[in-house]
Tab-separated table of C-alpha atoms in Angstrom:
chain	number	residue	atom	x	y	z
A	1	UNK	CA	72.651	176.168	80.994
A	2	UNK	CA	72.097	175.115	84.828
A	3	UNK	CA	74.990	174.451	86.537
A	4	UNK	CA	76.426	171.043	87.453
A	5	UNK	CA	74.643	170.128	90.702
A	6	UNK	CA	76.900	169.763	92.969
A	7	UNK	CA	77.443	166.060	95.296
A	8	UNK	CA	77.803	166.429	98.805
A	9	UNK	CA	79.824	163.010	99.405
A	10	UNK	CA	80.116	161.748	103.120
A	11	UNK	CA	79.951	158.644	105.935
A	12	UNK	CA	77.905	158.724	108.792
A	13	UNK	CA	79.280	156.228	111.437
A	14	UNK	CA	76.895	155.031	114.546
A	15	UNK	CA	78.369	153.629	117.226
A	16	UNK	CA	75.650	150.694	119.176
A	17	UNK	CA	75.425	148.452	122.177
A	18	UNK	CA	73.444	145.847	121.910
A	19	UNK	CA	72.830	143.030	124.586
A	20	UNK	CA	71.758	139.759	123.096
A	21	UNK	CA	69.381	139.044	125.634
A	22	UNK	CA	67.662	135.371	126.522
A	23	UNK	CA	66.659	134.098	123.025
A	24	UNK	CA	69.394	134.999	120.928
A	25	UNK	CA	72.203	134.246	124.475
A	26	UNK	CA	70.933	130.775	123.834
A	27	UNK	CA	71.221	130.778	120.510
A	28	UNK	CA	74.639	132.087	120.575
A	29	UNK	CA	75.504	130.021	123.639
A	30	UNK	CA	74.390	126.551	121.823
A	31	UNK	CA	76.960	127.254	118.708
A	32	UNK	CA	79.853	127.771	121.075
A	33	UNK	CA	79.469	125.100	123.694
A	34	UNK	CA	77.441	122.312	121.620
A	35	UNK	CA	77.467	122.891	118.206
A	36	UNK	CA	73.948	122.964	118.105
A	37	UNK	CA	71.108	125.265	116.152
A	38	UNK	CA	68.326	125.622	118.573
A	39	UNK	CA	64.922	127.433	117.506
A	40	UNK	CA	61.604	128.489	119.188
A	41	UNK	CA	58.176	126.948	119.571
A	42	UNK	CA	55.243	128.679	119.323
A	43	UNK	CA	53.078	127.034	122.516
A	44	UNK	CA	49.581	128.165	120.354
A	45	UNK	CA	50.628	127.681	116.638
A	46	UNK	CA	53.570	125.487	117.266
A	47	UNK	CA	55.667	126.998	114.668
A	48	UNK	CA	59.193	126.570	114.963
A	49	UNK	CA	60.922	129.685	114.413
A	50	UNK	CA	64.590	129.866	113.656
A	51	UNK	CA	66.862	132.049	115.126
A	52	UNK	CA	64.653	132.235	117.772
A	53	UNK	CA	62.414	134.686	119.523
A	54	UNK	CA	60.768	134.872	122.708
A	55	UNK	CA	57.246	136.226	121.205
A	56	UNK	CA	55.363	134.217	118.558
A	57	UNK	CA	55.431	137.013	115.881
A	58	UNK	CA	51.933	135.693	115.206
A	59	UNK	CA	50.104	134.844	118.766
A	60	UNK	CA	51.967	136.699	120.705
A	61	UNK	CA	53.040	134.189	122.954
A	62	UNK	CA	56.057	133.105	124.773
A	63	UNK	CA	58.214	130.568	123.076
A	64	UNK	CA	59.568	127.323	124.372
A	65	UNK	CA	62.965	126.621	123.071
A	66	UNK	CA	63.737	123.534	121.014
A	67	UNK	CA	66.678	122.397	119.311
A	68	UNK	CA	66.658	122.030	115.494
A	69	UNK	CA	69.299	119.830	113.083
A	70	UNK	CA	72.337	121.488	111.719
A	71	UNK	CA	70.633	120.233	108.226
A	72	UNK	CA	68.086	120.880	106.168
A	73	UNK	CA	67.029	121.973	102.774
A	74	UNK	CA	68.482	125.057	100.496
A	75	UNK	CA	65.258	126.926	99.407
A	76	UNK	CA	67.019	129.547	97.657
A	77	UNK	CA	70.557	131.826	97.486
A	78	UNK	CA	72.198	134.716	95.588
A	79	UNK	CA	75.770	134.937	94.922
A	80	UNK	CA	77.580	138.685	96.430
A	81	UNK	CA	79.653	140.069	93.663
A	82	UNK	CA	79.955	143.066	94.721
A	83	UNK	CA	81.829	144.503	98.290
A	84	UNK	CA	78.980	146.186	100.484
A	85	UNK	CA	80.392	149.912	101.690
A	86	UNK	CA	80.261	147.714	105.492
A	87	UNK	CA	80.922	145.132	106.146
A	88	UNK	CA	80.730	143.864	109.687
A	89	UNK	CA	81.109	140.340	109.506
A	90	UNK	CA	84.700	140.136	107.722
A	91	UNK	CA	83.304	137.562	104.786
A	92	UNK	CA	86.419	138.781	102.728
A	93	UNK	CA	86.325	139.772	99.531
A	94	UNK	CA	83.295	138.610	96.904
A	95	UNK	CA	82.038	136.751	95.455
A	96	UNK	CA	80.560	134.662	97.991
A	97	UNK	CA	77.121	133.317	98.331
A	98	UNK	CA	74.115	134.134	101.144
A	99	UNK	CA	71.648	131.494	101.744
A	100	UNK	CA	68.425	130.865	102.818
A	101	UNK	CA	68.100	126.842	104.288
A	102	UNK	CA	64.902	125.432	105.910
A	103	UNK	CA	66.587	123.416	108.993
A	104	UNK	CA	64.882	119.768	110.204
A	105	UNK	CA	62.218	120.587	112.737
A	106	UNK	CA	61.926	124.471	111.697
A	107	UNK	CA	59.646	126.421	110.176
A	108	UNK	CA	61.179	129.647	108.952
A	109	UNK	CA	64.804	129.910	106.344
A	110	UNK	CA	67.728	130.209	108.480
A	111	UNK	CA	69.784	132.922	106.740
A	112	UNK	CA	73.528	131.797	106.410
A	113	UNK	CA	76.693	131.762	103.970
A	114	UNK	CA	77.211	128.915	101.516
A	115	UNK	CA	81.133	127.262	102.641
A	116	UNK	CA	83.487	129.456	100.472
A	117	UNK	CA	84.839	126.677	97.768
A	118	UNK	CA	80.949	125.385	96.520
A	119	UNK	CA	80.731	126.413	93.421
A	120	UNK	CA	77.434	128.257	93.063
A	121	UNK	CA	76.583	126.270	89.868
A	122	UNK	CA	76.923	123.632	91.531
A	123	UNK	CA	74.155	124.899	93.970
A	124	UNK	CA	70.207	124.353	93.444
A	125	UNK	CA	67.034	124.944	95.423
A	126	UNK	CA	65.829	121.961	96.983
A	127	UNK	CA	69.200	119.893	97.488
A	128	UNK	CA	70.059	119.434	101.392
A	129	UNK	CA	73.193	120.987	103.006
A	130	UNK	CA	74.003	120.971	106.283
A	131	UNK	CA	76.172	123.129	108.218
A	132	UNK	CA	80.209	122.868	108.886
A	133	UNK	CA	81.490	123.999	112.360
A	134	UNK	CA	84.389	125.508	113.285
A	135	UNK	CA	86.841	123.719	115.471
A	136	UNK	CA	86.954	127.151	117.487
A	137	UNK	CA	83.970	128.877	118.375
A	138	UNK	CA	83.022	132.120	119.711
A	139	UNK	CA	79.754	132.251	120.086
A	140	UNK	CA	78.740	134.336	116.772
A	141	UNK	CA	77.042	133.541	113.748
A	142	UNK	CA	80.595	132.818	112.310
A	143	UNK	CA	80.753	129.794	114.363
A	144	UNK	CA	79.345	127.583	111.453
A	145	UNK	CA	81.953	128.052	108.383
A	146	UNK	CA	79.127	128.212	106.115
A	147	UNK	CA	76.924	125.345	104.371
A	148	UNK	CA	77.656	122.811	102.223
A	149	UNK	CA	75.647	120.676	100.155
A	150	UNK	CA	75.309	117.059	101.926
A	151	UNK	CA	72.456	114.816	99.905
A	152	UNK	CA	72.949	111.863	102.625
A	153	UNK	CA	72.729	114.172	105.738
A	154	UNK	CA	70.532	112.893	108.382
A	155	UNK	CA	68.249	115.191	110.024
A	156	UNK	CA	69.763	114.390	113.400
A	157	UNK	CA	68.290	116.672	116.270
A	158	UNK	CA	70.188	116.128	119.984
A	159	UNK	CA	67.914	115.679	122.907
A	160	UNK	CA	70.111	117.388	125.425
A	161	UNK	CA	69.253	120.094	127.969
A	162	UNK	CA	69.629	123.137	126.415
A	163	UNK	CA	71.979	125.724	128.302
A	164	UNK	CA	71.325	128.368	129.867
A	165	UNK	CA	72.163	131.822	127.918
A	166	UNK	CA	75.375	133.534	128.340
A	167	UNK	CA	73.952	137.222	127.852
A	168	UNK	CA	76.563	139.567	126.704
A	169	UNK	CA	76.521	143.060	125.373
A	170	UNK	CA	77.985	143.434	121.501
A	171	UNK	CA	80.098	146.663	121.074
A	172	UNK	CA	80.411	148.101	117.202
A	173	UNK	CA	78.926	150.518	114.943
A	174	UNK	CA	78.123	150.480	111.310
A	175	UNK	CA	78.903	153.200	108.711
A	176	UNK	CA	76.782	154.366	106.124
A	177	UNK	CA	78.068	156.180	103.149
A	178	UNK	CA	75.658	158.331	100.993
A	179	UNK	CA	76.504	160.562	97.940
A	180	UNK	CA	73.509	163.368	98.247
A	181	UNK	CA	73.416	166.140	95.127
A	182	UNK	CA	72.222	169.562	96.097
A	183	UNK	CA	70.138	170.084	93.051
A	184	UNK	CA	70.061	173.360	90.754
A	185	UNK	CA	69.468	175.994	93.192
A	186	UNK	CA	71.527	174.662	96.207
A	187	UNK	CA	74.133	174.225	94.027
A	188	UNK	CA	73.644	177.429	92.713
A	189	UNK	CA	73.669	178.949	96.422
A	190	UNK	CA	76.921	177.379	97.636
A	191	UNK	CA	78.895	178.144	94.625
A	192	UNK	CA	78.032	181.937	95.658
A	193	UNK	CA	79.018	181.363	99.368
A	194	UNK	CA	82.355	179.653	98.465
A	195	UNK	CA	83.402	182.197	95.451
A	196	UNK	CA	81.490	185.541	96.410
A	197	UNK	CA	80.785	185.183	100.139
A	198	UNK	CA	77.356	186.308	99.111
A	199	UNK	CA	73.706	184.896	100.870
A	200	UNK	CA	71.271	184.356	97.847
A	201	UNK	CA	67.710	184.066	98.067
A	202	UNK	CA	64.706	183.634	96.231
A	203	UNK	CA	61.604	185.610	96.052
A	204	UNK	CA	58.215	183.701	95.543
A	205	UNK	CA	56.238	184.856	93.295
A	206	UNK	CA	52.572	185.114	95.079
A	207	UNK	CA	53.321	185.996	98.330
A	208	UNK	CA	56.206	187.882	97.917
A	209	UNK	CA	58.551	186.366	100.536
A	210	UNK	CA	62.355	186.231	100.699
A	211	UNK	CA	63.396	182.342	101.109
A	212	UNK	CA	66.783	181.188	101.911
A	213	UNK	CA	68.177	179.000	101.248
A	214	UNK	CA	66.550	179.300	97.812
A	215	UNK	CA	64.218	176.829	96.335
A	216	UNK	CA	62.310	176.433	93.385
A	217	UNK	CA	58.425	176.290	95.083
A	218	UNK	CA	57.669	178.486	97.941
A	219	UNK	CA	56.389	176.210	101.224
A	220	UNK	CA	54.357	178.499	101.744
A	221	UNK	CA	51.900	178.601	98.719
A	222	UNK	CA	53.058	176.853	96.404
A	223	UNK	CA	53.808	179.123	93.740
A	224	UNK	CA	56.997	179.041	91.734
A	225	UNK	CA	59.773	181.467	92.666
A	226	UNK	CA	61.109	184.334	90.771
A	227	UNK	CA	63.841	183.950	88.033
A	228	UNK	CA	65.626	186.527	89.633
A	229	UNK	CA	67.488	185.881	92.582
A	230	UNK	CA	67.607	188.575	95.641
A	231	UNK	CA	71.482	189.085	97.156
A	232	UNK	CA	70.781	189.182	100.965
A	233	UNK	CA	73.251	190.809	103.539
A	234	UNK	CA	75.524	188.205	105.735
A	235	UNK	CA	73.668	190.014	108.698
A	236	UNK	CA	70.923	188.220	110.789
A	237	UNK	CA	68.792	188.220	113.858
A	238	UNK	CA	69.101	185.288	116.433
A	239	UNK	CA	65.577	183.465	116.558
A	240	UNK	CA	66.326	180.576	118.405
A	241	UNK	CA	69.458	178.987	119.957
A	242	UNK	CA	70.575	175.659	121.747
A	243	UNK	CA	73.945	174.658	123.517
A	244	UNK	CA	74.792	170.989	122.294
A	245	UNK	CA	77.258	169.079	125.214
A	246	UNK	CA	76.348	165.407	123.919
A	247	UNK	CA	78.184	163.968	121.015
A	248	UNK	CA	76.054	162.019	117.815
A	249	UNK	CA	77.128	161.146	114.949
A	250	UNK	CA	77.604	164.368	111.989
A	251	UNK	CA	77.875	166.815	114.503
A	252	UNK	CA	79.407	169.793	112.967
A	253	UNK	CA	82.115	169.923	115.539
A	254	UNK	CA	82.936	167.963	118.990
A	255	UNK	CA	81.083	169.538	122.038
A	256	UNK	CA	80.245	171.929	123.651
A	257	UNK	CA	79.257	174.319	120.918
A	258	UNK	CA	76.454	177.055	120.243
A	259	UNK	CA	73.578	175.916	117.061
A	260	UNK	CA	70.935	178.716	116.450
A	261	UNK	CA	68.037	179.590	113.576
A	262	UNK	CA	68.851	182.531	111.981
A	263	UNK	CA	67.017	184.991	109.985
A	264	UNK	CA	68.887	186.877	107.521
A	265	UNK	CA	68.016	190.684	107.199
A	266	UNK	CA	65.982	190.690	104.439
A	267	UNK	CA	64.600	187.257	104.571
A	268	UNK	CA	61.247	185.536	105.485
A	269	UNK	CA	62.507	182.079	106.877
A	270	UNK	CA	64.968	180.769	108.668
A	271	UNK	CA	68.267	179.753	108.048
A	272	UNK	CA	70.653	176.961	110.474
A	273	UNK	CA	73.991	177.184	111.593
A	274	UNK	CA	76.964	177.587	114.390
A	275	UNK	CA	77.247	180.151	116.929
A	276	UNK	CA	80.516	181.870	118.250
A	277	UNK	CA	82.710	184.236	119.585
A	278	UNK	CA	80.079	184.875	122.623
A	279	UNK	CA	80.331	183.049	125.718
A	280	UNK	CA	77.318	180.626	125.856
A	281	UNK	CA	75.293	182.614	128.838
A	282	UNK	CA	75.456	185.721	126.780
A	283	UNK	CA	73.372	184.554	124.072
A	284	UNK	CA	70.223	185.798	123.741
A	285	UNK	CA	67.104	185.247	121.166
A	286	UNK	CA	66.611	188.359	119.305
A	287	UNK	CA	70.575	189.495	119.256
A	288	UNK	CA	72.079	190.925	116.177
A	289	UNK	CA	74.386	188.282	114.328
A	290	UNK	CA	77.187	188.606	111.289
A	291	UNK	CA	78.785	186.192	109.531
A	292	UNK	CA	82.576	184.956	110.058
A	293	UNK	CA	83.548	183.223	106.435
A	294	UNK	CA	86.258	181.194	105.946
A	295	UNK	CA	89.177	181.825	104.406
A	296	UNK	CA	89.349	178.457	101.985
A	297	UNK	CA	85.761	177.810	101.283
A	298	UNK	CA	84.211	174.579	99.560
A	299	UNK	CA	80.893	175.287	98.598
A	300	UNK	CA	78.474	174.078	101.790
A	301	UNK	CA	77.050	175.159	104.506
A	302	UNK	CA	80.678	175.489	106.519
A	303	UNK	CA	82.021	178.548	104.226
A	304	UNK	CA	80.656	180.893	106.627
A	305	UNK	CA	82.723	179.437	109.901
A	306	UNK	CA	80.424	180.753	112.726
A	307	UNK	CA	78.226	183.785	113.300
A	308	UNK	CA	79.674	186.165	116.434
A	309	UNK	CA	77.059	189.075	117.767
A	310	UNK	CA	77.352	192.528	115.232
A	311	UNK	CA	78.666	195.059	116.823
A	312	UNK	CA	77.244	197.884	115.131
């Protein structure tokens, strides 16, 4: 029987900066001040396009902006029951429902919230909502509450100079959670690391080379691998090396630290991981390398702590 495949379970969070630049400053700008939804125009097709842009997706073009009615019609909506893994608008727990609504005087579904308290049975494609403001504003998306249905709403659209746009940069990050299995043979190679501190390869059958870590195909011609495994020493030669100083997101460790591809003695590709107990200057492609394992091991790639130069 195979073993269990092991699941690597982790979050990898990205920090961002984005600026919200002139089409979407307005936009924002418009919700704080005025309470107003303002959209682009399209100066060749003349489609109205909501949030807006300043390029016609279609011409090309630059866009004229134009201010749109806080109403419109609901041309379809789902209902969230289930918490997303991130979450960075704060919408609270589900369920709660997203909506697309076609505004008065746009062409394109503004994507929005339904106003928490509307039943979604009581919700149908085609009925006209229109938008409830918050008293306080901050310029975000989360300035209108959400949308509720309104089947006497007037399609009123204000005639007022539109401001100019308060550009700002937006700090956050988002997180993304993954569950990734290792598969048969991974598995199989990081339960020997963590409970026999031994290096396993595979051998292909065809060409004859050593591959670590092992896999089932060789890369190199395609042929299937040997049934028998080969046990590799935890010695290696340096092939390549680079010192990392800036941070990004999974590093292995914070910065400054030593990464290098490895070639096991014995093997016939290369093999990823940390570099220590060498001063950075001192490390040289072709150097003689051993593995340093650690003492409480978990089955990945960080059993073996670093690889210092083999003093032989």
């Amino acid at each position: 029987m195979p073993d269990e495949p092991m699941v690597l379970k982790g979050n990898i969070t990205a920090p961002y900066n984005w600026t919200t630049g002139q089409a979407a400053g307005r936009f924002l700008t418009e919700f704080k001040e005025n309470r107003r939804i303002i959209g682009a125009k399209c100066a060749d097709c003349g489609v109205v396009f909501v949030p807006p842009q300043e390029f016609c997706r279609t011409c090309l073009k630059m866009m004229e902006f134009v201010p749109v009615s806080d109403a419109g019609t609901l041309t379809g909506f789902t209902v969230v029951e289930t918490k997303p893994p991130d979450n960075p608008f704060s919408l609270g727990d589900p369920p709660y429902v997203i909506a697309a609504v076609r505004l008065e005087g746009a062409d394109t579904d503004f994507i929005h919230l339904i106003r928490k308290g509307v039943a979604p049975s009581s919700l149908k494609p085609g009925m006209r909502v229109r938008a409830v403001w918050k008293e306080e504003r901050k310029g975000n998306l989360l300035d209108i509450e959400g949308f509720e249905p309104a089947p006497e709403a007037a399609a009123v659209i204000s005639d007022q100079p539109i401001l100019e746009p308060k550009i700002r940069e937006v700090k956050g990050k988002v997180s993304v959670p993954y569950n990734w299995a290792y598969g048969e043979n991974i598995t199989k190679f990081f339960k020997e690391t963590r409970d026999n501190k031994r290096i396993m390869g595979t051998r292909c059958s065809k060409c004859r080379k050593v591959l670590v870590p092992p896999v089932a195909l060789c890369g190199r011609c395609f042929a299937m691998t040997e049934e028998k495994w080969v046990e590799l020493p935890d010695t290696a030669t340096l092939v390549a090396h680079t010192v990392v100083y800036l941070p990004f997101p999974g590093q292995p460790q914070e910065p400054p630290y030593a990464y290098g591809m490895l070639r096991f003695d014995g093997a016939d590709t290369q093999f990823p991981h940390l570099i220590g107990g060498i001063e950075f200057d001192k490390i040289k492609c072709g150097m003689r390398l051993k593995a340093v394992w650690n003492e409480e091991r978990k089955g990945d790639l960080f059993d073996i702590k670093y690889f210092e130069p083999l003093r032989e």
